[in-house]
Coordinates of C-alpha atoms in Angstrom, one line a residue:
X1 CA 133.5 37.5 62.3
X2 CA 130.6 36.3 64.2
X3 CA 128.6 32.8 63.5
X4 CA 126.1 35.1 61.9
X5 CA 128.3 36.8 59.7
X6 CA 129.5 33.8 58.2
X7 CA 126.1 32.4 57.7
X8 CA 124.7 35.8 55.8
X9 CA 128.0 35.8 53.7
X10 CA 127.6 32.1 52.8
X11 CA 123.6 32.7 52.5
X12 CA 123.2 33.7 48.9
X13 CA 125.2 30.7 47.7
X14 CA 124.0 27.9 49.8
X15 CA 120.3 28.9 48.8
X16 CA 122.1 28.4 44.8
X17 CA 123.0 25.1 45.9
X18 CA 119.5 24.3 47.6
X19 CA 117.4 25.9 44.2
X20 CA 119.5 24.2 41.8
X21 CA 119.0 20.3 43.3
X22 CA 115.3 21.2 44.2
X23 CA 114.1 23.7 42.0
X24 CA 111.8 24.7 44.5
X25 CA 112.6 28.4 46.1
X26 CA 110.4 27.6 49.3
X27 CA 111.9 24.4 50.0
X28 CA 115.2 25.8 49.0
X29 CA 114.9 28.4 51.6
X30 CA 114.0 25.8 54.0
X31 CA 116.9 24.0 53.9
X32 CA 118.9 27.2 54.0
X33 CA 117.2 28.0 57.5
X34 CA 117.7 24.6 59.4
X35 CA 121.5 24.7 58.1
X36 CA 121.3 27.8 60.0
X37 CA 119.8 26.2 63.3
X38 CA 122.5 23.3 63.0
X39 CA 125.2 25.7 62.8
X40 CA 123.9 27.9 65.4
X41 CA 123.6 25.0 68.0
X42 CA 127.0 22.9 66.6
X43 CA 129.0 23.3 70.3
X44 CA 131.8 23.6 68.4
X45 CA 132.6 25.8 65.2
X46 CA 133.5 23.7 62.1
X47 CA 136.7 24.3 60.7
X48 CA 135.4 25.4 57.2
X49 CA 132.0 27.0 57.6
X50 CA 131.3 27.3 54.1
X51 CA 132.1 23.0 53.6
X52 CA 130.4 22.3 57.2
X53 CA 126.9 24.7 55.5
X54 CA 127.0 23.2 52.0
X55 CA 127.2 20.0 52.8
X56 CA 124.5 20.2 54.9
X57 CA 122.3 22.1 52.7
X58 CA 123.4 19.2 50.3
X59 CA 122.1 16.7 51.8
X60 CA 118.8 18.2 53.3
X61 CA 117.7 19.4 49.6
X62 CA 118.6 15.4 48.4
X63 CA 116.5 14.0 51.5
X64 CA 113.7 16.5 50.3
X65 CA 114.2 15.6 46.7
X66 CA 113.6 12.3 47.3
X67 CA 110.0 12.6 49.0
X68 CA 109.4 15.2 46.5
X69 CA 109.9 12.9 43.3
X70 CA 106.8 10.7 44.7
X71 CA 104.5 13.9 45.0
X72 CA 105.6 15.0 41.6
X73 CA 104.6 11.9 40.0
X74 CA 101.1 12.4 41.0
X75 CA 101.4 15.9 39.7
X76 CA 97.9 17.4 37.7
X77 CA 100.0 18.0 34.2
X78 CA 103.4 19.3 33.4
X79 CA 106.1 20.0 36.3
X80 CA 107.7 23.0 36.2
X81 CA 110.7 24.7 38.7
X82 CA 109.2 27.3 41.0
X83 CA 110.1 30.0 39.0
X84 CA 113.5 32.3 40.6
X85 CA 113.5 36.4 39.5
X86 CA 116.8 36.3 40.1
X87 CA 119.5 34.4 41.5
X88 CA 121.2 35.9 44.8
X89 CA 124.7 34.1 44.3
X90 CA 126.8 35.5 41.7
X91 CA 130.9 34.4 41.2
X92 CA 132.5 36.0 38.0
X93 CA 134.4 33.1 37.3
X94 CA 131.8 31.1 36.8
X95 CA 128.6 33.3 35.5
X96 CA 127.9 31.2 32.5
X97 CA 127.8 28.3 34.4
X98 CA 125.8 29.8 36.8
X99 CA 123.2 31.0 34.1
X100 CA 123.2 28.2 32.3
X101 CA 122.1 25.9 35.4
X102 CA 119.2 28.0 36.7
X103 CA 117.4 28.3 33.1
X104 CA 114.2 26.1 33.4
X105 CA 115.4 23.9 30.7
X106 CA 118.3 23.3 32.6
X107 CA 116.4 22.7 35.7
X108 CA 114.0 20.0 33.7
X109 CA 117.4 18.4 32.0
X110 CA 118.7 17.8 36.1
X111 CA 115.2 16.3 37.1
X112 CA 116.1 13.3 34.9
X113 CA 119.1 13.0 37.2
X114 CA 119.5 10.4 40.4
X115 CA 119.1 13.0 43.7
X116 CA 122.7 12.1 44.4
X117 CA 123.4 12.6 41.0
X118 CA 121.9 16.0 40.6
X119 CA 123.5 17.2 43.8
X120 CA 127.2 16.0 42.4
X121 CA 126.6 18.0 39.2
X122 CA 125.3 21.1 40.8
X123 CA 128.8 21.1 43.7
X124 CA 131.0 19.8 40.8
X125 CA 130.0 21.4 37.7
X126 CA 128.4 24.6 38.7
X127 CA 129.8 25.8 41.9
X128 CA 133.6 24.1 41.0
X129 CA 133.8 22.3 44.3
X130 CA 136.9 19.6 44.7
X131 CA 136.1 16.3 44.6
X132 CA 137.0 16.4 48.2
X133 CA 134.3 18.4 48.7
X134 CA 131.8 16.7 46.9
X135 CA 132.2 13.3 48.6
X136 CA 132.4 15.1 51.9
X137 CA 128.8 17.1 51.3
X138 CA 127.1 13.8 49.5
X139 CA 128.3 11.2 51.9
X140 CA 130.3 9.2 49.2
X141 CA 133.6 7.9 47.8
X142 CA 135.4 10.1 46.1
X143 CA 136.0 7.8 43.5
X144 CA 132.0 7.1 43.5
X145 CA 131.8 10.8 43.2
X146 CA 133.8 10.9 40.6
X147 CA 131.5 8.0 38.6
X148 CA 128.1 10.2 39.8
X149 CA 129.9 13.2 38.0
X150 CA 130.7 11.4 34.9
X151 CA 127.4 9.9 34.5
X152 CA 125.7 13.1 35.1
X153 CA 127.6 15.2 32.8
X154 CA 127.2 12.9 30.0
X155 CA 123.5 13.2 30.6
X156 CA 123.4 16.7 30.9
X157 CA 125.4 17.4 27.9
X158 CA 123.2 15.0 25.8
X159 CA 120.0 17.4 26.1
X160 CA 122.0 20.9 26.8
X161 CA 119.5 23.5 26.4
X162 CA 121.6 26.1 24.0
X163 CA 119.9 29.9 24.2
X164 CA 120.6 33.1 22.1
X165 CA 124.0 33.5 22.9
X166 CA 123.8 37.7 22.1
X167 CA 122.0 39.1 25.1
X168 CA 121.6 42.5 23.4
X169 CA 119.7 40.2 20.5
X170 CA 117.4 38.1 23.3
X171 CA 116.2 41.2 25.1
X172 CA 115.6 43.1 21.3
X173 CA 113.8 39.5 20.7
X174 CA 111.9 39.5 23.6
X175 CA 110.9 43.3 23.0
X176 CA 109.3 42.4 20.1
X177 CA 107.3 39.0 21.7
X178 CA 105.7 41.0 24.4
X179 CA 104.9 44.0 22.3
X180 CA 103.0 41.8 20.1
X181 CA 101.3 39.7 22.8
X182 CA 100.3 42.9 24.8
X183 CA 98.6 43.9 21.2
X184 CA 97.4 41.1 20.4
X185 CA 99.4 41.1 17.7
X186 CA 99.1 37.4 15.5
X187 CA 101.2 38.1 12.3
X188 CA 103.6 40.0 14.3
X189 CA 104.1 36.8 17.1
X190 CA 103.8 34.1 14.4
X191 CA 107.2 35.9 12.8
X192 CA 108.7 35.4 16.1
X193 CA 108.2 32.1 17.0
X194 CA 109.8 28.8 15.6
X195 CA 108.3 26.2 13.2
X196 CA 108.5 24.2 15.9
X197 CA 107.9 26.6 18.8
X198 CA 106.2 24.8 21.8
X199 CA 103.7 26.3 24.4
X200 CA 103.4 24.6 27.8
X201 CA 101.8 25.7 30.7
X202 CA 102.1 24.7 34.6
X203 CA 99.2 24.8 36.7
X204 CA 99.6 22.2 38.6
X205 CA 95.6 21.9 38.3
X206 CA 94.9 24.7 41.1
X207 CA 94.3 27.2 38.5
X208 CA 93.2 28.0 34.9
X209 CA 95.5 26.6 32.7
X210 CA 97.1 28.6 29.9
X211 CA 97.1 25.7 27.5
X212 CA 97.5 22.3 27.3
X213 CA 100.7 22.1 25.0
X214 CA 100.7 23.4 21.8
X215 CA 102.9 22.9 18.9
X216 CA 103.8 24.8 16.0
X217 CA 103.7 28.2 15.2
X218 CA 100.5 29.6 14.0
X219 CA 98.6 27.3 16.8
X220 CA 100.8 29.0 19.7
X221 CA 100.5 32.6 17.7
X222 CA 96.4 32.2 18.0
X223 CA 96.7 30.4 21.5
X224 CA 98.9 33.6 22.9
X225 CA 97.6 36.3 20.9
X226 CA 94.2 35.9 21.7
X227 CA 95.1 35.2 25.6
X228 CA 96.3 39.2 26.8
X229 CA 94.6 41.0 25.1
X230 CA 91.1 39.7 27.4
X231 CA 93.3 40.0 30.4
X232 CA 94.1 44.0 29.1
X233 CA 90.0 44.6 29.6
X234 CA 90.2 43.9 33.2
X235 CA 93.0 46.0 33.9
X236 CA 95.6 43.0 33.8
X237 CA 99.1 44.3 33.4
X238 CA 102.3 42.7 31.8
X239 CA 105.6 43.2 33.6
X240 CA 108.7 42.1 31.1
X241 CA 111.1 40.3 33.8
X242 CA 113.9 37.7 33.8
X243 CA 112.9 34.9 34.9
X244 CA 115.4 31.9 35.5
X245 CA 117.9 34.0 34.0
X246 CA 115.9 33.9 30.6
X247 CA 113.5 37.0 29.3
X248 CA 110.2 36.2 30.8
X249 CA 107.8 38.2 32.3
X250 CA 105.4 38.7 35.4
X251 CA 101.5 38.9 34.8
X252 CA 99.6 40.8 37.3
X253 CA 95.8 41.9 38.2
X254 CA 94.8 45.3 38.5
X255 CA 95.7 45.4 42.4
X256 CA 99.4 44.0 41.4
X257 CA 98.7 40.5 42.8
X258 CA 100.6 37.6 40.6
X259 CA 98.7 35.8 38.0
X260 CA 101.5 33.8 36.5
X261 CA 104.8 34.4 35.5
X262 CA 106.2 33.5 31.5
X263 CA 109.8 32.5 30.0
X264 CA 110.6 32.1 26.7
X265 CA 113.8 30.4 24.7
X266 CA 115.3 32.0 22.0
X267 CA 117.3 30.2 19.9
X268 CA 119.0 31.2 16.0
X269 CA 116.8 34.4 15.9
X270 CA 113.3 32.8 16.9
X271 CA 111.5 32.0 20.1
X272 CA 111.7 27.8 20.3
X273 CA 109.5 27.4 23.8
X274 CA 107.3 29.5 25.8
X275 CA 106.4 28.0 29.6
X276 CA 104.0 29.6 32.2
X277 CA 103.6 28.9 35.8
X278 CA 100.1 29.7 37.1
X279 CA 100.5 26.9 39.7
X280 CA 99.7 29.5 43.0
X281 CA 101.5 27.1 45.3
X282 CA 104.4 28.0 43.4
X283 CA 104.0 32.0 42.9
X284 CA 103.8 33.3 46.4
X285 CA 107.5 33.9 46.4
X286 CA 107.2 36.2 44.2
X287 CA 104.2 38.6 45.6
X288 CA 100.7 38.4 46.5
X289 CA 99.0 35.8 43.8
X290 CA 95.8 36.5 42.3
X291 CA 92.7 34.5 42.3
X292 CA 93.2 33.4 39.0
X293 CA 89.8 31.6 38.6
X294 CA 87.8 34.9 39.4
X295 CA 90.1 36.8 36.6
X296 CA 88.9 34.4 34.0
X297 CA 85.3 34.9 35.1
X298 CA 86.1 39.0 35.1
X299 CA 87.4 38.8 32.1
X300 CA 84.9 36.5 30.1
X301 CA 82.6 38.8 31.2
X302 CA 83.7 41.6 30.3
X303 CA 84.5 40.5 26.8
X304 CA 80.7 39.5 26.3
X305 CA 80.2 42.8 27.2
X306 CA 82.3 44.9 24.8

C-alpha cells in the first residue's frame, strides 16, 4: 500500500479526532492536510502510520485550540461547533460513543475541558486508544495521561447530555417539530417542546440572529412559529437533516444557498433545546451560504405586502 493509501484509509478518522477537540470542520480539515504534508515529506516511514497521523493531528488541533479559546472569548454571543452533516469515521464497536461525542451538547460539555484534556478524552474515551497511545500523541506521562483522563471523565459525566434513546421515536418527534414550524403551527409546537425548552441561536454577530435565548415553552412556540412561515413567502425552503448526529435541519433560499442550519434535543418524549447556526463563517462547509441580511429585508417586505 502506498503512503497515499494509508493516508485516505486513516483520513476519515483523523479528521474525527481533529472535529471532536476543535469543533471546527475547517480547521479540522486543516490539521488533517498538514499531517498529510508531514507524512508525505517524513524521509523515513513511521512504523505505525495510523499512531505517527493521530498524534500529529493531536497535537496540531490542541496548538489550534489554544489560539482559538482567546478568539472565542471575544465572540459576539453564544459559541456554537461548526455544525458536521455527518461524521465520515464510523467503527461498530464503538458507534454510541461515537454519536454521543459529536452531538453539539457534547461538543459544548468538552469546551469546558483543558485542550490537553479534551484531546485525552476524545483518544481515550471515544476512539479507545491505549494509554500508550495517548501519552505518545499528547506529549505526556502516561501516568499524567492517565490523571487528564480521570479528570475529564468525571467532568464529562457530570453534565452528560442524555438524548431520546429510540431513534424511531426522535425522527417520528422531529417529524412532527418541522411539520408544525413549516406551518406555522403554535399549538401544535408548543405540545412538542419542554416546559423548560430553551432556544439559542449562533450568529456570531455577522448575521441576523434567530433569537437571543428564549426560555419556556410558549415563548419559543411564538419565537419559532412565527419565524418560517415569513421565510416560506420568499421561497425559503426547509431541508429535515442530521445534524451532529441529532435531527436537525438545513434552511435554504430560493437558489439553495445556506441560511442556517437547526438541531434539536429530544429528551422523555419532548424537545428540551433547539440551537441554530446562522454564523456564515461557519456554514460554508456545508454549501453556498445565503446573504442572510438581504433575506430578512425580502422577506419583511414581502410580508408588508401580503
Amino acid at each position: 500500500m502506498t503512503r497515499t493509501e494509508e493516508f485516505e484509509e486513516l483520513r476519515p478518522l483523523l479528521f474525527s479526532i481533529g472535529y471532536r477537540i476543535l469543533g471546527s470542520v475547517s480547521e479540522a480539515e486543516d490539521t488533517v492536510q498538514e499531517a498529510w504534508l508531514r507524512y508525505e515529506t517524513a524521509p523515513t516511514a513511521p512504523r505505525s502510520t495510523k499512531a505517527f497521523l493521530s498524534a500529529v493531528v493531536t497535537r496540531l488541533s490542541i496548538d489550534v485550540l489554544r489560539s482559538a479559546r482567546n478568539r472565542r472569548e471575544e465572540y459576539v454571543g453564544e459559541w456554537f461547533p461548526e455544525p458536521l452533516l455527518s461524521d465520515p469515521y464510523e467503527d461498530p464497536a464503538r458507534s454510541a460513543e461515537l454519536a454521543d461525542s459529536v452531538s453539539m451538547a457534547a461538543l459544548l460539555l468538552l469546551e469546558r475541558l483543558s485542550p490537553l484534556e479534551r484531546a485525552v478524552f476524545v483518544l481515550r474515551e471515544v476512539f479507545g486508544f491505549g494509554f500508550p497511545e495517548v501519552a505518545a500523541a499528547v506529549g505526556r506521562s502516561e501516568a499524567a495521561c492517565r490523571q487528564l483522563a480521570v479528570r475529564a471523565r468525571r467532568h464529562m459525566d457530570a453534565g452528560r447530555p442524555r438524548f431520546e434513546a429510540d431513534r424511531k421515536e426522535r425522527e417520528r418527534l422531529a417529524a412532527q417539530f418541522f411539520g408544525a414550524l413549516s406551518e406555522g403551527d403554535i399549538d401544535g409546537l408548543r405540545e412538542l417542546l419542554a416546559a423548560d425548552v430553551q432556544l439559542v441561536g449562533d450568529s456570531g454577530g455577522k448575521a441576523p440572529q434567530l433569537a437571543k435565548t428564549v426560555i419556556g415553552a410558549d415563548k419559543v412556540a411564538r419565537a419559532i412559529g412565527a419565524f418560517l412561515p415569513r421565510l416560506l413567502l420568499i421561497d425559503v425552503t426547509l431541508e429535515p437533516h442530521e445534524v451532529n448526529g441529532q435531527p436537525g435541519a438545513i434552511i435554504r433560499d430560493r437558489d439553495g444557498r445556506v441560511l442556517n442550519t437547526m438541531t434539536i434535543d429530544i429528551l422523555d418524549g419532548k424537545i428540551q433545546m433547539i440551537r441554530s447556526v446562522n454564523n456564515p463563517d461557519k456554514l460554508g462547509h456545508v454549501g453556498p451560504v445565503a446573504d442572510a441580511w438581504a433575506i430578512k429585508r425580502e422577506a419583511n417586505e414581502a410580508r408588508r405586502g401580503r
